[in-house]
Every structure is written in structure tokens, then in C-alpha cells.
Short mmCIF file of C-alpha atoms in Angstrom, two decimals:
data_model
loop_
_atom_site.label_atom_id
_atom_site.label_comp_id
_atom_site.label_asym_id
_atom_site.label_seq_id
_atom_site.Cartn_x
_atom_site.Cartn_y
_atom_site.Cartn_z
CA MET A 3 85.96 103.22 96.15
CA ILE A 4 89.18 105.26 96.08
CA PHE A 5 87.35 108.20 97.65
CA GLY A 6 86.04 105.94 100.43
CA ILE A 7 89.51 104.53 101.16
CA SER A 8 90.89 108.08 101.26
CA LEU A 9 88.27 109.14 103.82
CA VAL A 10 89.07 106.13 106.02
CA ILE A 11 92.81 106.90 105.89
CA MET A 12 92.28 110.59 106.70
CA ALA A 13 89.97 109.75 109.60
CA GLY A 14 92.48 107.19 110.90
CA GLU A 15 95.31 109.74 110.63
CA ARG A 16 93.35 112.30 112.70
CA PHE A 17 92.41 109.66 115.28
CA ALA A 18 96.04 108.49 115.60
CA TYR A 19 97.14 112.12 116.02
CA TYR A 20 94.71 112.81 118.88
CA LYS A 21 95.56 109.50 120.54
CA SER A 22 99.30 110.24 120.18
CA TRP A 23 100.06 106.90 118.53
CA LYS A 24 103.65 107.72 117.59
CA LYS A 25 104.24 104.50 115.67
CA ILE A 26 101.09 104.47 113.56
CA TYR A 27 100.64 108.21 112.98
CA PRO A 28 103.65 108.74 110.60
CA ILE A 29 102.51 105.82 108.43
CA LEU A 30 98.92 107.08 108.25
CA TYR A 31 100.14 110.63 107.60
CA GLN A 32 102.18 109.51 104.58
CA LEU A 33 99.23 107.50 103.29
CA LYS A 34 97.00 110.56 103.77
CA VAL A 35 99.40 112.70 101.71
CA ILE A 36 99.42 110.09 98.94
CA THR A 37 95.65 109.60 98.85
CA ARG A 38 94.73 113.23 99.44
CA SER A 39 96.26 114.57 96.26
CA ASN A 40 98.89 112.42 94.59
CA ILE A 41 96.62 109.47 93.85
CA PHE A 42 93.95 111.75 92.38
CA ILE A 43 96.58 113.59 90.33
CA MET A 44 97.86 110.24 89.11
CA LEU A 45 94.34 109.20 88.06
CA LEU A 46 93.80 112.53 86.30
CA CYS A 47 97.17 112.31 84.52
CA SER A 48 96.44 108.79 83.32
CA SER A 49 93.19 110.12 81.83
CA PHE A 50 94.76 112.82 79.65
CA ASP A 51 94.34 110.74 76.51
CA GLU A 52 90.67 110.18 77.31
CA ILE A 53 90.15 113.90 77.96
CA ILE A 54 91.53 114.72 74.50
CA LEU A 55 89.49 112.00 72.77
CA TYR A 56 86.15 112.70 74.46
CA SER A 57 86.56 116.47 74.16
CA HIS A 58 87.11 116.07 70.42
CA LEU A 59 84.02 113.86 70.14
CA GLU A 60 82.01 116.31 72.23
CA PHE A 61 82.90 119.32 70.09
CA HIS A 62 82.29 117.47 66.79
CA ASN A 63 79.05 115.66 67.60
CA GLN A 64 76.85 118.44 68.89
CA ASP A 65 74.21 117.77 66.20
CA ASN A 66 73.50 114.34 67.71
CA TYR A 67 72.16 115.88 70.94
CA GLY A 68 68.51 116.84 70.88
CA ASN A 69 68.56 118.26 74.38
CA SER A 70 70.31 121.62 74.69
CA THR A 71 70.94 121.03 78.42
CA VAL A 72 72.84 117.80 77.70
CA LYS A 73 74.75 119.60 74.95
CA ALA A 74 75.78 122.44 77.27
CA PHE A 75 76.71 120.03 80.08
CA GLY A 76 78.91 118.01 77.74
CA ILE A 77 80.75 121.11 76.51
CA ILE A 78 81.29 122.36 80.08
CA LEU A 79 82.75 119.00 81.11
CA ALA A 80 85.05 118.92 78.08
CA ILE A 81 86.33 122.46 78.72
CA ALA A 82 86.79 121.71 82.44
CA GLY A 83 88.79 118.58 81.59
CA ILE A 84 91.07 120.52 79.23
CA PHE A 85 91.64 123.28 81.81
CA ILE A 86 92.48 120.71 84.53
CA MET A 87 94.93 119.03 82.16
CA LEU A 88 96.63 122.33 81.30
CA TYR A 89 96.73 123.36 84.98
CA LEU A 90 98.46 120.14 86.03
CA MET A 91 101.00 120.37 83.20
CA ILE A 92 101.85 124.03 83.90
CA ASN A 93 101.89 123.50 87.66
CA GLY A 94 104.13 120.43 87.30
CA LEU A 95 106.56 122.33 85.07
CA MET A 96 106.63 125.22 87.56
CA ILE A 97 107.35 122.86 90.49
CA VAL A 98 110.21 121.06 88.72
CA THR A 99 111.70 124.36 87.47
CA ASN A 100 111.58 125.94 90.93
CA TYR A 101 113.13 122.84 92.49
CA GLN A 102 116.01 123.02 90.04
CA LYS A 103 116.48 126.76 90.74
CA ILE A 104 116.65 126.14 94.49
CA LYS A 105 119.04 123.22 93.97
CA LYS A 106 121.26 125.39 91.78
CA ASN A 107 121.27 128.22 94.33
CA VAL A 108 122.26 125.89 97.17
CA SER A 109 124.56 123.69 95.08
CA SER A 110 127.61 124.91 96.98
CA MET A 111 126.05 123.97 100.32
CA ILE A 112 123.91 121.01 99.26
CA GLU A 113 125.54 118.79 101.88
CA THR A 114 125.14 121.34 104.65
CA LYS A 115 122.15 121.65 106.97
CA GLU A 116 121.08 124.92 105.35
CA GLY A 117 121.08 123.46 101.83
CA LYS A 118 119.18 120.36 102.88
CA LYS A 119 116.73 122.52 104.86
CA GLN A 120 115.77 124.59 101.82
CA LEU A 121 115.10 121.50 99.71
CA GLU A 122 113.15 119.89 102.57
CA GLU A 123 111.04 123.04 102.96
CA PHE A 124 110.30 123.00 99.24
CA SER A 125 109.34 119.32 99.37
CA ALA A 126 107.11 119.95 102.39
CA LYS A 127 105.41 122.87 100.61
CA TRP A 128 104.60 120.73 97.56
CA GLU A 129 104.03 117.41 99.35
CA ASN A 130 100.66 117.04 97.62
CA TYR A 131 102.42 117.14 94.23
CA THR A 132 105.41 114.87 94.91
CA LEU A 133 104.32 112.80 91.93
CA PHE A 134 105.98 115.42 89.72
CA PHE A 135 109.43 115.58 91.33
CA ARG A 136 109.99 112.56 93.61
CA GLY A 137 111.36 109.26 92.38
CA TYR A 138 113.39 110.86 89.58
CA LYS A 139 117.03 111.91 89.42
CA ASP A 140 117.18 115.60 90.28
CA ARG A 141 120.40 116.45 88.44
CA SER A 142 118.49 118.38 85.73
CA ILE A 143 115.02 119.19 84.38
CA LYS A 144 115.34 116.54 81.66
CA THR A 145 115.54 113.80 84.30
CA GLN A 146 113.34 115.21 87.06
CA GLY A 147 110.72 116.33 84.54
CA TYR A 148 110.25 112.82 83.17
CA LEU A 149 106.57 112.68 84.13
CA LEU A 150 105.89 115.86 82.17
CA LEU A 151 107.63 114.36 79.14
CA TYR A 152 105.62 111.17 79.52
CA LEU A 153 102.35 113.13 79.79
CA THR A 154 103.27 115.20 76.73
CA ARG A 155 103.80 111.97 74.82
CA LEU A 156 100.42 110.72 76.06
CA ILE A 157 98.69 113.91 74.90
CA LEU A 158 100.41 113.84 71.49
CA PHE A 159 99.54 110.15 71.09
CA SER A 160 95.86 110.89 71.75
CA MET A 161 95.90 113.85 69.36
CA VAL A 162 97.48 111.72 66.61
CA ILE A 163 94.85 109.00 67.13
CA THR A 164 92.02 111.55 67.21
CA PHE A 165 92.91 113.99 64.44
CA LEU A 166 94.69 111.70 61.95
CA ILE A 167 92.18 108.88 61.91
CA ASP A 168 91.91 109.06 58.10
CA TYR A 169 95.69 108.95 57.59
CA SER A 170 96.75 105.60 59.01
CA LEU A 171 100.32 105.62 57.64
CA VAL A 172 101.07 109.11 58.99
CA GLN A 173 99.37 108.15 62.22
CA ILE A 174 101.41 105.02 62.89
CA SER A 175 104.62 106.73 61.68
CA LEU A 176 104.27 109.44 64.33
CA ILE A 177 103.35 106.91 67.01
CA LEU A 178 106.37 104.78 66.09
CA ALA A 179 108.65 107.85 66.18
CA MET A 180 107.42 108.76 69.69
CA ASN A 181 107.89 105.14 70.77
CA ILE A 182 111.51 105.05 69.52
CA PHE A 183 112.25 108.43 71.11
CA MET A 184 110.96 107.33 74.54
CA LEU A 185 112.86 104.02 74.38
CA VAL A 186 116.15 105.75 73.46
CA TYR A 187 115.51 108.43 76.11
CA ASN A 188 114.88 105.86 78.86
CA ILE A 189 118.01 103.87 77.97
CA ALA A 190 120.29 106.91 77.56
CA VAL A 191 119.05 109.18 80.37
CA ARG A 192 117.65 106.67 82.89
CA PRO A 193 115.58 109.32 84.68
CA THR A 194 114.20 107.24 87.56
CA LEU A 195 116.03 106.49 90.80
CA SER A 196 114.88 102.88 90.88
CA LYS A 197 116.59 100.42 88.53
CA ASN A 198 113.44 98.30 88.63
CA ASN A 199 111.36 101.25 87.36
CA ILE A 200 113.67 102.03 84.45
CA THR A 201 113.77 98.34 83.50
CA GLU A 202 109.98 98.31 83.59
CA LEU A 203 109.70 101.41 81.39
CA CYS A 204 112.20 100.07 78.86
CA THR A 205 110.40 96.70 78.76
CA TYR A 206 107.06 98.34 78.00
CA GLU A 207 108.54 100.58 75.31
CA ALA A 208 110.35 97.62 73.70
CA LEU A 209 107.11 95.59 73.56
CA LEU A 210 105.26 98.59 72.13
CA LEU A 211 108.02 99.06 69.55
CA VAL A 212 107.53 95.54 68.20
CA ALA A 213 103.74 96.00 68.09
CA ASN A 214 103.98 99.44 66.44
CA THR A 215 106.45 98.09 63.87
CA GLY A 216 103.93 95.39 62.96
CA MET A 217 101.15 97.98 62.59
CA PHE A 218 103.50 100.16 60.52
CA ALA A 219 104.05 97.22 58.17
CA MET A 220 100.28 96.73 57.81
CA ALA A 221 99.80 100.45 57.13
CA ILE A 222 102.35 100.23 54.29
CA MET A 223 100.52 97.17 52.94
CA ASP A 224 97.26 99.13 52.98
CA LYS A 225 98.88 102.07 51.22
CA CYS A 226 100.33 99.83 48.51
CA ASP A 227 97.12 97.74 48.20
CA ILE A 228 98.94 94.55 49.17
CA GLU A 229 96.63 91.74 50.30
CA GLY A 230 99.00 89.49 52.25
CA GLU A 231 96.32 87.78 54.36
CA GLY A 232 98.84 85.38 55.87
CA THR A 233 101.19 88.22 56.83
CA ARG A 234 98.36 90.25 58.33
CA GLU A 235 97.18 87.27 60.35
CA ASN A 236 100.70 86.64 61.65
CA ILE A 237 101.10 90.29 62.64
CA GLY A 238 97.71 90.20 64.37
CA ASN A 239 98.67 87.09 66.34
CA MET A 240 101.98 88.72 67.26
CA ILE A 241 100.20 91.81 68.60
CA ILE A 242 97.87 89.63 70.68
CA LEU A 243 100.90 87.79 72.10
CA LEU A 244 102.61 91.09 72.86
CA PHE A 245 99.51 92.27 74.71
CA LEU A 246 99.64 89.14 76.88
CA LEU A 247 103.38 89.67 77.49
CA PHE A 248 102.66 93.31 78.40
CA THR A 249 100.11 92.17 81.00
CA LEU A 250 102.46 89.50 82.34
CA ALA A 251 105.32 92.00 82.61
CA SER A 252 103.05 94.38 84.55
CA LEU A 253 102.22 91.63 87.05
CA VAL A 254 105.88 90.63 87.42
CA PHE A 255 107.08 94.18 88.07
CA MET A 256 104.18 94.78 90.46
CA CYS A 257 105.15 91.67 92.45
CA ILE A 258 108.77 92.87 92.55
CA ASP A 259 107.67 96.25 93.92
CA ILE A 260 105.46 94.59 96.55
CA CYS A 261 108.30 92.27 97.64
CA LYS A 262 110.70 95.21 97.85
CA GLY A 263 108.19 97.16 99.94
CA ILE A 264 107.71 94.23 102.33
CA TYR A 265 111.49 93.78 102.64
CA VAL A 266 112.04 97.50 103.39
CA ALA A 267 109.24 97.44 105.98
CA TYR A 268 110.75 94.32 107.58
CA LYS A 269 114.22 95.92 107.75
CA THR A 270 112.76 99.10 109.25
CA ILE A 271 110.81 97.21 111.92
CA LYS A 272 113.87 95.09 112.70
CA ARG A 273 116.08 98.19 113.01
CA GLU A 274 113.59 99.93 115.30
CA GLY A 275 113.41 96.78 117.42
CA ARG A 276 117.18 96.77 117.81
CA LYS A 277 117.18 100.40 118.87
CA LYS A 278 114.59 99.71 121.53
CA GLY A 279 116.58 96.70 122.73
CA CYS A 280 119.72 98.83 123.04
CA MET A 281 117.84 101.51 124.96
CA LEU A 282 116.41 98.94 127.38
CA PHE A 283 119.87 97.43 127.84
CA VAL A 284 121.32 100.85 128.64
#
């Protein structure tokens, strides 16, 4: 479905270019940039945890495959997934690092045309990878490289779940530590440009913190052989409620983003209309 939508947008962008539709072409061009690479990169990045999990299962369950062709195909897919994951992480780190180097070199003339030109040229060169460096504060790597930090947390989370499955207390302790770190980081650093985005991130981490604390309590009860059926049931109900709140929060923030997008589009159209009116008047 996503691939089909991307093809339609790219075809529309080419058609608008040849027809010289000056109003529609810039919009379709931006959509083409987003769908051509960024949306696929986003989908791949969101699958890092699955790549780790299924690669681990693939490498440790080879005896269950009777067909050697299926076995080989599974291993090839797992290795390809790991290489793609490493490529995106290394490439993203390289992009953010180079951006910061350019920004540092032109820091004295950042407000001049030359300084802005160099940063614009860099952005144009890596327009298919804007997911890694746009939308974040560019004052340092620790803010602009937020996505890399988030993906590292996602990879570590998957590795903890996969490799420490027999050590539930250690498992949930590490997960809880990562959760606390990300919450403190988001509050202290505030890496995103949008206040709505940082509020969204902090909300998710806070909900996860409550859920992880409940699971940490159950892990301690398991370790100490404490029954506590009533307590376990209450914690389970709390986690279910938190899941519903998580879903509700996602919908609320999505609606806010949509409303903001509509408002910005309305203001842009209104401003362009005023410019045309002034030109006609002149």
C-alpha cells in the first residue's frame, strides 16, 4: 500500500513538473522526498527490535527446518536485516556529525548568506535522510542525534528481551533504567524543536515508567516467591489501563499535529492570496 502511494506521488510530481504547475509541484516534490526514502527509513528504523528478535530466533532454531533452502534463505534475510540496521545507524551518525562540523566551521557567519548556503547545500545533499537531522535542535550532537539515541535504546531493549529471557529481574531492571534515562534526558535536554513532540515523548516515557515499575515489583515478588494474587491482579489491571491511556494519548497528539498542519496550510494559502491581491492592486 505504501509502495503504491509512493508511486502515485512520484508520477504526480513528474506530471506536475512537465505541465509547469508551479503551485502543485513544490507540494508533490516534498511529498516525493518524504515517501521516496524517509518513510521507508522510518519503517525500517521502527523494525529494529523485530530484526534483532527474529535474527536471534533464526540463528538458534536452525534444527527445526527440514529444508536446507528455507534454512539458507532465513539466514540470508537475518544477515541482510542486521547489515541494513548497521548501515542506517552508521550513516545517520555520519550525517549528524558532518552537519555539526559544517555548522561549527560557519558558526561565525551562520547569519550570512554564505553560512546559510553551506547548510542548505548539506540539507539538499541529504534530503532523503532528513529524518536523522531535521526536527531536532542543532546546537549539538546530543540534541540533533536524538533519533540515533532512540534507536540505540530500541536495539538494547530488544537485546535485553531476547538474550535475558531467563533472568526476568535483570531484564526488567535494565528496561526500567533505560526508561528513566530517556525520561530524564527528554525533560532536561528537550531535543525536539516542537513543544508538542517533546510533550508527547515525555508522556509516553512517563506511562512506560509506571508500567515498568509495576513489572519490576512483580519480578521482585517472583524472585522472593511471594504469592500476592491480589497485588498481581491490581498491577495487571493497571498495565491494561496504561496501555489504553497510551493509545488515547497517541490519538490526541496525532489530532493536535493534524490540526496544526491544517492551520499552517490555511495561513500559507491566506498569505499567498494576499500577495496576489497586492500584485493585482499594483
